[in-house]
Coordinates of C-alpha atoms and ligand atoms in Angstrom, one line a residue:
M10 CA 10.2 6.7 23.4
N11 CA 12.9 4.8 25.2
H12 CA 12.4 6.6 28.6
S13 CA 9.7 6.1 31.1
F14 CA 8.1 9.5 31.1
E15 CA 6.5 11.4 28.2
R16 CA 8.3 14.8 28.4
I17 CA 6.1 17.8 27.6
T18 CA 6.5 21.4 26.6
V19 CA 3.5 23.5 27.3
L20 CA 3.5 26.7 25.1
G21 CA 1.1 29.2 26.6
A22 CA 1.1 27.4 30.0
T23 CA -0.6 30.3 31.8
G24 CA -3.6 30.5 29.5
S25 CA -6.9 28.6 29.9
I26 CA -5.7 25.6 27.8
G27 CA -2.3 25.7 29.5
V28 CA -3.8 25.6 33.0
N29 CA -6.2 22.7 32.0
T30 CA -3.3 20.8 30.4
L31 CA -1.3 21.1 33.6
D32 CA -4.3 19.9 35.6
V33 CA -4.5 16.7 33.5
I34 CA -0.7 16.2 33.6
A35 CA -0.8 16.6 37.4
R36 CA -3.2 13.6 37.6
H37 CA -0.7 11.3 36.0
P38 CA 2.8 11.9 37.6
D39 CA 3.7 8.4 36.6
K40 CA 3.2 9.1 32.9
Y41 CA 4.1 12.8 32.2
Q42 CA 6.9 15.1 33.0
V43 CA 6.9 18.8 32.3
F44 CA 10.0 19.8 30.3
A45 CA 9.3 23.5 29.6
L46 CA 6.6 26.0 30.4
T47 CA 6.1 29.3 28.5
A48 CA 4.2 32.5 29.2
H49 CA 3.9 36.0 27.9
R50 CA 3.3 38.2 30.9
N51 CA 1.8 36.4 33.8
L52 CA 4.9 36.1 36.0
Q53 CA 2.9 35.1 39.1
L54 CA 1.2 32.1 37.6
L55 CA 4.2 31.0 35.8
T56 CA 6.2 31.1 39.0
E57 CA 3.6 28.9 40.8
Q58 CA 3.6 26.5 37.9
C59 CA 7.4 26.3 37.8
L60 CA 7.5 25.6 41.6
K61 CA 5.0 22.8 41.2
F62 CA 6.2 21.1 38.0
Q63 CA 9.9 21.9 38.2
P64 CA 10.6 22.1 34.5
K65 CA 14.0 22.1 32.9
F66 CA 13.2 25.4 31.1
A67 CA 10.7 28.3 31.5
V68 CA 10.3 31.0 29.0
I69 CA 8.7 34.4 29.7
T70 CA 8.9 36.8 26.8
D71 CA 9.8 39.8 28.9
R72 CA 13.5 40.1 30.0
Q73 CA 12.9 41.8 33.3
K74 CA 10.3 39.2 34.3
A75 CA 12.6 36.5 33.2
E76 CA 15.3 37.8 35.6
S77 CA 12.9 38.0 38.5
L78 CA 11.7 34.4 37.8
Q79 CA 15.2 33.1 37.6
E80 CA 16.0 34.6 41.0
I81 CA 12.8 33.3 42.7
L82 CA 13.4 29.8 41.3
A83 CA 17.1 29.8 42.3
N84 CA 16.1 30.9 45.8
H85 CA 13.8 27.9 46.0
G86 CA 16.7 25.7 45.0
L87 CA 15.4 24.9 41.5
D88 CA 17.8 24.6 38.6
T89 CA 15.1 25.6 36.0
Q90 CA 16.8 27.7 33.3
V91 CA 14.7 30.8 32.5
L92 CA 14.8 32.2 29.0
S93 CA 13.1 35.3 27.5
S94 CA 13.4 35.6 23.7
V95 CA 10.8 34.7 21.1
E96 CA 13.4 32.3 19.5
D97 CA 13.6 30.5 22.9
L98 CA 9.9 29.5 22.4
E99 CA 11.1 27.6 19.3
I100 CA 14.0 26.1 21.2
V101 CA 11.9 24.6 23.9
A102 CA 9.4 23.4 21.4
S103 CA 11.9 21.5 19.3
H104 CA 14.5 20.4 21.9
S105 CA 15.7 16.8 21.5
D106 CA 14.6 15.9 25.0
V107 CA 10.9 16.8 24.3
D108 CA 8.4 14.2 23.2
T109 CA 5.1 16.2 23.1
V110 CA 4.3 19.9 22.6
M111 CA 1.0 21.4 23.7
A112 CA 0.6 24.4 21.3
A113 CA -1.6 26.7 23.3
I114 CA -0.3 30.2 22.6
V115 CA -3.1 32.4 21.4
G116 CA -3.0 33.9 17.9
A117 CA -0.3 34.2 15.3
A118 CA 2.4 34.5 18.0
G119 CA 2.1 30.7 18.2
L120 CA 2.9 29.9 14.6
L121 CA 6.8 29.8 14.7
P122 CA 7.1 27.8 17.9
T123 CA 4.3 25.4 16.8
L124 CA 6.0 24.9 13.4
A125 CA 9.3 24.3 15.2
A126 CA 7.7 21.5 17.1
V127 CA 6.3 20.1 13.9
K128 CA 9.6 20.3 12.0
A129 CA 11.3 18.5 14.9
S130 CA 8.8 15.6 14.5
K131 CA 7.2 16.0 17.8
K132 CA 3.7 14.9 18.9
V133 CA 2.0 18.2 18.5
L134 CA -1.3 18.9 20.4
L135 CA -2.8 21.8 18.5
A136 CA -5.0 24.2 20.4
N137 CA -3.5 27.3 18.6
K138 CA -5.9 27.2 15.6
E139 CA -4.7 30.5 14.3
A140 CA -1.3 29.0 13.5
L141 CA -3.0 26.4 11.1
V142 CA -5.5 28.9 9.7
M143 CA -2.9 31.4 8.7
S144 CA -0.4 29.0 7.2
G145 CA -2.7 26.1 5.9
S146 CA -0.9 24.1 3.2
I147 CA 2.6 25.1 4.5
F148 CA 1.8 23.8 8.0
M149 CA 0.3 20.6 6.7
Q150 CA 3.2 20.0 4.3
A151 CA 5.6 20.4 7.3
V152 CA 3.6 17.8 9.2
K153 CA 4.0 15.4 6.2
D154 CA 7.6 16.1 5.6
S155 CA 8.6 15.7 9.3
D156 CA 6.3 12.8 10.1
A157 CA 5.1 14.7 13.2
T158 CA 2.0 13.5 14.9
L159 CA -0.7 16.2 14.8
L160 CA -3.6 15.8 17.3
P161 CA -6.5 18.2 17.6
I162 CA -7.3 19.9 21.0
D163 CA -10.1 22.1 19.7
S164 CA -13.0 20.2 21.1
E165 CA -14.8 20.1 17.7
H166 CA -11.8 18.7 15.8
N167 CA -11.0 16.4 18.6
A168 CA -14.6 15.1 18.4
I169 CA -14.3 14.7 14.6
F170 CA -11.1 12.9 15.0
Q171 CA -12.7 10.5 17.5
S172 CA -15.7 10.0 15.2
L173 CA -13.5 9.1 12.2
P174 CA -12.3 5.5 11.6
E175 CA -8.7 4.9 12.5
H176 CA -7.6 4.2 9.0
F177 CA -8.5 7.8 7.8
V178 CA -5.0 8.9 8.9
T179 CA -3.4 6.6 6.3
D180 CA -6.1 6.3 3.7
G181 CA -7.5 9.8 3.7
I182 CA -11.0 10.8 4.8
K183 CA -12.4 10.5 1.2
S184 CA -12.0 6.7 1.1
C185 CA -13.9 6.2 4.4
G186 CA -17.5 6.4 3.1
I187 CA -18.1 9.8 4.6
E188 CA -21.0 12.0 3.6
N189 CA -19.9 15.1 5.5
I190 CA -18.6 16.6 8.7
V191 CA -21.0 18.4 11.1
L192 CA -19.2 21.1 12.9
T193 CA -21.2 22.2 16.0
G194 CA -21.1 25.5 17.8
S195 CA -23.0 26.9 20.7
G196 CA -23.7 30.3 19.0
G197 CA -22.1 32.1 21.9
P198 CA -23.7 34.5 24.4
F199 CA -25.7 36.5 21.8
L200 CA -27.6 33.7 20.2
N201 CA -31.0 35.2 21.1
K202 CA -30.0 38.9 21.5
P203 CA -32.0 41.3 19.3
L204 CA -29.8 42.4 16.4
N205 CA -30.5 46.1 17.1
E206 CA -28.7 45.8 20.4
F207 CA -25.5 44.4 19.0
S208 CA -23.7 47.7 18.6
S209 CA -23.7 48.4 22.3
I210 CA -22.3 45.0 23.4
T211 CA -19.4 45.4 25.8
P212 CA -16.2 43.4 26.1
E213 CA -17.4 42.0 29.4
E214 CA -20.6 40.8 27.9
A215 CA -18.8 39.3 24.9
C216 CA -16.4 37.4 27.1
A217 CA -19.1 35.8 29.3
H218 CA -19.6 32.6 27.3
P219 CA -22.5 30.4 28.5
N220 CA -20.7 27.1 28.4
W221 CA -17.0 27.5 28.2
D222 CA -14.4 29.4 30.3
M223 CA -11.8 30.6 27.8
G224 CA -9.2 33.3 27.1
R225 CA -10.6 36.7 26.1
K226 CA -9.7 36.5 22.4
I227 CA -11.4 33.2 21.7
S228 CA -14.3 34.3 23.8
V229 CA -14.9 37.3 21.5
D230 CA -14.4 35.0 18.5
S231 CA -17.1 32.7 19.9
A232 CA -19.5 35.7 20.3
T233 CA -19.0 36.7 16.7
M234 CA -18.7 33.1 15.6
M235 CA -15.4 33.9 13.9
N236 CA -14.3 31.1 16.1
K237 CA -16.5 28.7 14.1
G238 CA -15.2 30.2 10.9
L239 CA -11.6 29.7 12.0
E240 CA -12.5 26.1 13.0
L241 CA -14.0 25.4 9.6
I242 CA -10.8 26.5 8.0
E243 CA -8.8 24.5 10.6
A244 CA -10.9 21.4 9.8
C245 CA -10.4 21.8 6.0
W246 CA -6.6 21.7 6.5
M247 CA -6.5 19.2 9.3
F248 CA -8.8 16.6 7.7
D249 CA -8.0 17.5 4.0
V250 CA -11.6 18.3 3.1
K251 CA -13.4 21.2 1.2
P252 CA -15.6 23.8 2.9
A253 CA -18.5 22.2 1.1
D254 CA -17.9 19.0 3.0
I255 CA -18.5 20.8 6.3
E256 CA -21.9 21.7 7.7
V257 CA -22.0 24.3 10.5
L258 CA -24.8 23.5 13.0
L259 CA -25.8 25.5 16.1
H260 CA -26.1 23.4 19.2
P261 CA -26.5 25.7 22.2
Q262 CA -25.9 23.1 24.9
S263 CA -22.3 22.1 23.8
I264 CA -22.8 18.5 24.7
I265 CA -22.3 17.1 21.2
H266 CA -18.9 18.4 20.2
S267 CA -19.2 17.6 16.5
M268 CA -20.2 14.7 14.2
V269 CA -19.3 12.7 11.1
R270 CA -22.1 11.6 8.8
Y271 CA -21.5 8.4 6.8
K272 CA -22.9 7.4 3.5
D273 CA -24.9 4.5 5.0
G274 CA -26.9 6.9 7.2
S275 CA -24.9 6.5 10.4
V276 CA -23.9 9.6 12.3
I277 CA -21.1 9.3 14.8
S278 CA -20.6 12.0 17.4
Q279 CA -18.5 12.5 20.4
M280 CA -20.3 13.8 23.5
G281 CA -19.3 15.0 26.9
N282 CA -19.6 17.9 29.4
P283 CA -18.1 21.1 28.0
D284 CA -14.7 20.7 29.7
M285 CA -11.4 21.1 27.7
R286 CA -9.7 18.5 29.9
T287 CA -11.5 15.8 27.8
P288 CA -9.9 16.7 24.5
I289 CA -6.6 17.5 26.2
A290 CA -6.5 14.1 28.0
H291 CA -7.6 12.3 24.8
A292 CA -4.8 13.8 22.8
L293 CA -2.2 13.4 25.5
A294 CA -2.9 9.7 26.1
F295 CA -3.8 8.8 22.5
P296 CA -4.3 6.0 21.6
Q297 CA -4.9 5.1 25.3
R298 CA -7.4 6.8 27.6
V299 CA -6.7 8.4 30.9
D300 CA -8.7 10.1 33.7
A301 CA -9.2 13.8 32.9
G302 CA -11.0 14.8 36.1
V303 CA -14.1 15.6 34.1
A304 CA -17.6 15.0 35.7
P305 CA -19.4 12.2 34.0
L306 CA -22.1 13.3 31.6
D307 CA -25.4 13.0 33.4
F308 CA -28.2 12.4 30.8
M309 CA -30.9 12.9 33.4
Q310 CA -29.6 16.5 33.9
I311 CA -29.8 17.3 30.1
S312 CA -33.3 18.3 29.5
Q313 CA -32.9 18.6 25.7
L314 CA -30.4 18.8 22.9
T315 CA -31.4 21.4 20.3
F316 CA -30.1 22.3 16.9
D317 CA -30.4 25.3 14.5
K318 CA -28.9 26.8 11.4
P319 CA -26.5 29.8 11.9
C320 CA -27.7 33.0 10.4
F321 CA -25.1 35.1 8.6
E322 CA -26.9 38.3 9.5
R323 CA -26.3 37.6 13.1
Y324 CA -22.8 36.2 12.5
P325 CA -21.2 38.1 9.6
C326 CA -17.7 37.0 10.7
L327 CA -18.7 33.4 10.0
K328 CA -19.6 34.4 6.4
L329 CA -16.3 36.2 5.9
A330 CA -14.4 33.1 7.1
V331 CA -16.4 30.8 4.8
D332 CA -15.7 33.1 1.8
S333 CA -12.0 33.5 2.6
I334 CA -11.3 29.7 2.6
A335 CA -13.4 29.4 -0.6
K336 CA -11.1 32.0 -2.2
G337 CA -8.0 30.5 -0.6
G338 CA -4.4 31.9 -1.2
N339 CA -3.6 34.7 1.2
M340 CA -7.3 35.3 2.2
P341 CA -7.4 33.1 5.4
T342 CA -4.1 34.6 6.5
T343 CA -5.6 38.1 6.0
L344 CA -8.8 37.2 7.7
N345 CA -7.0 35.9 10.8
A346 CA -4.7 38.9 11.1
A347 CA -7.5 41.4 10.6
N348 CA -9.6 39.5 13.2
E349 CA -6.8 39.6 15.8
I350 CA -6.3 43.3 15.4
A351 CA -10.1 44.0 15.4
V352 CA -10.7 41.9 18.5
E353 CA -7.9 43.6 20.3
A354 CA -9.3 47.0 19.4
F355 CA -12.8 45.8 20.6
L356 CA -11.3 44.6 23.9
D357 CA -9.5 47.9 24.3
E358 CA -12.9 49.7 23.7
Q359 CA -11.5 51.4 20.5
I360 CA -14.2 49.9 18.3
G361 CA -17.7 48.5 18.8
F362 CA -18.7 44.9 18.6
T363 CA -20.3 45.2 15.1
Q364 CA -17.2 47.0 13.8
I365 CA -15.2 43.8 14.2
A366 CA -16.8 42.4 11.1
E367 CA -16.7 45.7 9.3
V368 CA -12.9 46.1 9.8
I369 CA -12.2 42.5 8.7
Q370 CA -14.5 42.9 5.7
Q371 CA -12.7 46.1 4.6
V372 CA -9.2 44.6 5.1
L373 CA -10.3 41.6 2.9
S374 CA -11.8 43.8 0.2
Q375 CA -8.7 46.0 0.1
T376 CA -6.3 43.0 -0.2
E377 CA -5.5 41.5 -3.5
Y378 CA -5.6 37.8 -3.9
A379 CA -2.2 36.1 -3.9
E380 CA -0.8 32.6 -3.6
V381 CA 1.2 31.9 -0.5
A382 CA 4.1 29.8 -1.6
D383 CA 6.2 29.7 1.6
L384 CA 6.4 30.8 5.2
E385 CA 7.8 34.1 4.3
A386 CA 4.8 34.9 2.2
V387 CA 2.5 34.0 5.1
L388 CA 4.4 36.2 7.5
T389 CA 4.4 39.1 5.0
A390 CA 0.6 38.7 4.4
D391 CA 0.1 38.6 8.2
K392 CA 2.1 41.7 8.8
E393 CA 0.5 43.7 6.0
S394 CA -3.0 42.8 7.0
R395 CA -2.3 43.9 10.6
Q396 CA -1.1 47.2 9.4
L397 CA -4.1 47.7 7.1
A398 CA -6.5 46.8 9.9
Q399 CA -4.8 49.3 12.2
K400 CA -5.1 52.0 9.5
I401 CA -8.8 51.2 8.9
I402 CA -9.5 51.3 12.7
S403 CA -7.7 54.6 13.1
E404 CA -9.9 56.1 10.3
L405 CA -13.2 54.9 11.7
Ligands
LIG516 P1 -5.4 32.5 26.8 O1 -5.5 33.9 26.4 O2 -6.1 32.1 28.1 O3 -3.9 32.1 26.9 C1 -3.0 32.4 26.0 C2 -1.6 31.9 26.3 O4 -0.7 32.4 25.3 C3 -1.0 32.5 27.6 O5 -0.2 31.5 28.3 C4 -0.2 33.7 27.2 O6 0.9 33.9 28.1 C5 0.4 33.2 25.9 N1 0.7 34.3 24.9 C6 -0.2 35.2 24.5 N2 0.4 36.1 23.7 C7 1.7 35.6 23.5 C8 2.8 36.0 22.8 N3 2.7 37.1 22.0 N4 3.9 35.3 22.8 C9 4.0 34.2 23.6 N5 3.0 33.8 24.3 C10 1.8 34.4 24.3 O7 -5.9 31.7 25.6 P2 -6.6 30.2 25.6 O8 -8.1 30.4 25.8 O9 -5.9 29.3 26.5 O10 -6.4 29.8 24.1 C11 -5.1 29.4 23.6 C12 -5.3 28.8 22.2 O11 -6.1 27.7 22.3 C13 -6.0 29.8 21.2 O12 -5.5 29.7 20.0 C14 -7.5 29.3 21.2 O13 -8.1 29.6 20.0 C15 -7.3 27.8 21.4 N6 -8.4 27.2 22.0 C16 -8.8 27.5 23.3 C17 -9.9 26.9 23.9 C18 -10.4 27.2 25.3 O14 -11.3 26.6 25.8 N7 -9.7 28.1 25.9 C19 -10.6 25.9 23.1 C20 -10.2 25.6 21.8 C21 -9.1 26.2 21.3
LIG517 MG1 -13.6 24.9 19.5

C-alpha cells in the first residue's frame, strides 16, 4: 500500500456485521477510509452511513432506491456515485482503488462479489461463510491463484486463526504438531428446551440468541446449529483440514471462541466477550492490534465456563452438514441452498421450525452426487437445489 489510508469496501454495510465494521472503522479515522458501501433494501441506514463516511461509491440493489439515494446525497453536496446492479457489487469489490473488502452480505448472494474481491487480490475479510461453503475448492483455488489475503471474521475461525502458529499459513496446518481443532458453539436459544416443544417454536423465539445480536438468517442457523455445520465446512476449506480433524463442542457462555489442541497436550484458545468487533478489528488491523471498543473480559463476572457434547437429535441440521461435507462434491452447495430456502420459509411462517431440517434432508436425498468442477457447476447446483427446496415446501 503506497498511500496513507487503507481503503475499504463494506459489502452488506447495513447488516449486523456491516454496522459493527463501520463502528470499528470510525474509531480509527487515521487508518481507514471507506471506499464503498453496499446494501440490499435498507435505504435509510445506507443514507445515514453514506452521510457519515462519504464513500466514493454506494450500491443499493434496487433502482428506485438508488435514484432516491443519489438525490439525497447530491443535495448534501456529496459526490458519492450511487449504483444499483448486482454486477456493481463486483465492481466495488474489485476496484483498483480498494485495499480491503469486508464480505458481509448474507447467503449465496455474496458469492460473486466476494470472489471478485479474491480474484482482484484484495485483503478479504470473510464473514459471508455461505460463499465459502457453497464453492469450497473453487473459492480456495481462487485465493491461491490470486494471492489474495483471506482473513476470517466468523468469531470461531478468527479464534482458530489466532490460536494457530504464524507459519501455518505457509507450511500448512498439518506440519504444525496439531492434534485437532475444537470448534465451540453456544447451542443457541433452545439448548435446554424440551424436544417435544420444538415444532411450535416461532421465528421471534428462534431469533432471540442468548449471547449474540445477529441478522435473522444466521440467528435461525444458530438455533438449529446449522450455523455450526456451515462453520465446520468453512473451517475445513479455510484451514485445509478434514471433518474428522474438527471436534464440535457446546460452550453456552460464548467466552472461548474456539481452540486448537496440540500434540504436546497444549490447548490454545482465544477468549473475549461475545462482541463481533473483536474479530473484525483483529482482521482489519492484522498483524497489528487496534482498539475495537469492546468491554474488557471481566473474569470475576464469569461464574463458570461449561462444556457439553452436541446431540444430533436436538440439532439434526448439524448432522446433515457433517454428512454433506463428508460426501463432498455438490452436497455442501445443496445443503446451503436448501437451508437458505427453508430458513426463509420458516421466517415467513410457511413451515415450522422442525421442518427446516426435514426440507434440507429431502433435498439432499433427492439430489444425485456430482463433482463441482467450476463456478458454473456451483451456480447450477445452487439454483437447482433452491428450486427443489421450493417444490418440497409447496408440497408439505
Ligand atoms: P444481516 O442480515 O444483518 O445483513 C446482511 C447484509 O447483506 C445487509 O447489509 C443486506 O443489505 C445485505 N444483503 C442481503 N441480501 C442481499 C442480496 N441479495 N444482495 C445484496 N446484498 C444483500 O446479516 P449479518 O448477521 O450481518 O450476517 C452477514 C454474514 O456474516 C452472514 O453470512 C453471516 O453468516 C456472517 N456472520 C455474521 C455474524 C454476526 O454476528 N452477525 C457472525 C459470524 C458470521
Ligand atoms: Mg460463528
